[in-house]
């Protein structure tokens, strides 16, 4: 049996897809390169913004013909949709009758049940003898098999007025420490070197993120730990201190600010002010002076004036993040902000989005230029276009020349020889 898995969205979706792929492979399913070659087609979806939802709708529609014309195969594939697109199932069933199953986000057990059902209904037939059949490595979702996302909590208890995630993923549920540590231990036994502890809001992890970091830190053979996403209203000094003290925890913090204006933050329901955010960044930088800081920004939130946008722009200029994920606001069904008038015109949203992008290109270029000639430690991820690709502890992408050996998963000391805003080039100092 073969499966085809398409994934879009956040790190949590990528982590869910990795676990789905692992479970399917335990059931002897193999990855097909195209949906046409699969017995089970899975779309792991995202609807955080309209643009993501549009991509899901495109994929979903393109699968319709597959159900009617099974491309010479003995039976059409089972087509299932999981992730944040999945809301009221009876409505979805009526609207998309060619989809066989709708599975709630992160419900890996439901996928396994479906796969077992499909395998029982269609025992191995001519598929494996089909000369066109291709086995592909887990594309996209395991570009770096040495660095893996591990969910520590599901869902979200925040009530950001623009965000659909809580409505689709439900309230926050934390996984027990033992379960997470056991998973990390298994991953490390399988060759993983770096884990990223994942949650919509990792700071509210029910059993204490600082204690979890201590526990995961003890896993022998694990080299690096990251955690994301942090919430500015909840990131504690204890967590910052623990992250700074533990050698395996990388100097990398993802802390979405969303806006640089207090009135907009209030209407977004974010629960902090610009002053408290600024203070938090200062405390992070005091504890981890060279930390790579990333943030998220939404431009064109309902009612955002030019002056309010400029306040965001100035805050980004002042705080100088390493990475800024900027998005134009799009109303999401069922959210409180959907009831506000979406009064910033699309072209104005785009102008603001581009302005932030251009500012960030300059800032990231300047920050990275300071690394020229410096030695840095890289975890080698993969080989791409004739070069090794890896990341610094601060999460910066670095390329360096390929030697004869396979260095995937190795920690390598390199010296930076060229810098740009999005990546750097290096030479090996010490393999
Ligand atoms: N839990 C994180 C947080 O504290 O915001 C991340 C949530 S979301 C999956 C990732 C990002 O998508 C958000 O940080 C926000 O910038 C963006 N986003 C969420 N809803 C949006 C909307 N309606 N329009 C545009 N961007 C949105």
Short mmCIF file of N, CA, C and O and ligand atoms in Angstrom, two decimals, residues 48-49 162-163 165 200 229 231 256 258 270 296-298 327-330 332, ligand 1:
data_model
loop_
_atom_site.label_atom_id
_atom_site.label_comp_id
_atom_site.label_asym_id
_atom_site.label_seq_id
_atom_site.Cartn_x
_atom_site.Cartn_y
_atom_site.Cartn_z
N UNK A 48 -5.00 29.27 8.70
CA UNK A 48 -4.70 30.41 9.57
C UNK A 48 -4.88 31.73 8.82
O UNK A 48 -5.26 32.74 9.41
N UNK A 49 -4.63 31.70 7.52
CA UNK A 49 -4.89 32.88 6.68
C UNK A 49 -5.65 32.43 5.45
O UNK A 49 -5.58 31.27 5.05
N UNK A 162 -8.15 37.55 16.21
CA UNK A 162 -8.00 37.29 14.77
C UNK A 162 -7.79 35.82 14.45
O UNK A 162 -7.81 35.42 13.31
N UNK A 163 -7.57 35.00 15.49
CA UNK A 163 -6.97 33.68 15.26
C UNK A 163 -8.00 32.55 15.28
O UNK A 163 -8.83 32.44 16.18
N UNK A 165 -7.07 29.31 15.21
CA UNK A 165 -6.45 28.07 15.69
C UNK A 165 -7.19 27.49 16.90
O UNK A 165 -7.48 26.29 16.96
N UNK A 200 1.24 25.83 20.53
CA UNK A 200 0.78 27.16 20.10
C UNK A 200 1.33 28.20 21.06
O UNK A 200 1.56 29.34 20.69
N UNK A 229 5.97 28.11 20.10
CA UNK A 229 6.09 29.54 20.09
C UNK A 229 5.88 30.06 21.51
O UNK A 229 5.02 29.55 22.24
N UNK A 231 4.71 33.06 24.26
CA UNK A 231 3.72 34.15 24.31
C UNK A 231 4.27 35.28 25.17
O UNK A 231 4.67 35.05 26.31
N UNK A 256 6.03 36.19 19.06
CA UNK A 256 5.23 37.07 18.19
C UNK A 256 4.76 38.35 18.87
O UNK A 256 4.16 38.28 19.94
N UNK A 258 3.07 40.89 16.94
CA UNK A 258 1.83 41.14 16.16
C UNK A 258 1.60 42.62 15.84
O UNK A 258 1.23 42.95 14.73
N UNK A 270 -4.34 40.51 22.84
CA UNK A 270 -3.03 39.88 23.06
C UNK A 270 -2.60 39.84 24.53
O UNK A 270 -1.74 39.05 24.90
N UNK A 296 6.38 37.55 14.89
CA UNK A 296 5.31 37.59 13.88
C UNK A 296 4.63 38.95 13.96
O UNK A 296 4.45 39.48 15.05
N UNK A 297 4.23 39.44 12.79
CA UNK A 297 3.53 40.73 12.73
C UNK A 297 2.33 40.59 11.80
O UNK A 297 2.44 39.95 10.75
N UNK A 298 1.21 41.15 12.22
CA UNK A 298 0.05 41.23 11.31
C UNK A 298 -0.13 42.70 10.94
O UNK A 298 -0.21 43.56 11.83
N UNK A 327 2.44 39.10 7.99
CA UNK A 327 1.27 38.67 7.23
C UNK A 327 0.26 39.81 7.16
O UNK A 327 0.11 40.58 8.12
N UNK A 328 -0.43 39.89 6.02
CA UNK A 328 -1.55 40.83 5.91
C UNK A 328 -2.76 40.18 6.59
O UNK A 328 -3.01 38.99 6.38
N UNK A 329 -3.47 40.95 7.38
CA UNK A 329 -4.63 40.40 8.09
C UNK A 329 -5.67 39.87 7.12
O UNK A 329 -5.97 40.50 6.11
N UNK A 330 -6.19 38.67 7.42
CA UNK A 330 -7.38 38.22 6.68
C UNK A 330 -8.41 37.73 7.69
O UNK A 330 -8.06 37.03 8.65
N UNK A 332 -11.02 35.58 9.62
CA UNK A 332 -11.17 34.13 9.71
C UNK A 332 -12.55 33.80 10.27
O UNK A 332 -13.00 34.43 11.24
N1 LIG B 1 0.47 30.75 18.76
C1 LIG B 1 1.24 31.72 18.04
C2 LIG B 1 0.89 33.13 18.53
O1 LIG B 1 1.07 33.39 19.69
O2 LIG B 1 0.48 34.00 17.76
C3 LIG B 1 1.16 31.48 16.54
C4 LIG B 1 -0.23 31.35 15.95
S1 LIG B 1 -0.48 31.33 14.21
C5 LIG B 1 -0.50 29.65 13.88
C6 LIG B 1 0.91 31.93 13.39
C7 LIG B 1 0.80 33.36 12.94
O3 LIG B 1 -0.18 33.55 11.95
C8 LIG B 1 0.41 34.36 14.02
O4 LIG B 1 1.49 34.65 14.86
C9 LIG B 1 -0.08 35.54 13.23
O5 LIG B 1 0.96 36.45 12.96
C10 LIG B 1 -0.57 34.92 11.94
N2 LIG B 1 -2.05 34.98 11.86
C11 LIG B 1 -2.94 34.37 12.66
N3 LIG B 1 -4.20 34.69 12.30
C12 LIG B 1 -4.10 35.57 11.27
C13 LIG B 1 -5.06 36.27 10.48
N4 LIG B 1 -6.37 36.17 10.70
N5 LIG B 1 -4.59 37.06 9.48
C14 LIG B 1 -3.27 37.17 9.24
N6 LIG B 1 -2.33 36.54 9.97
C15 LIG B 1 -2.73 35.74 10.96
#
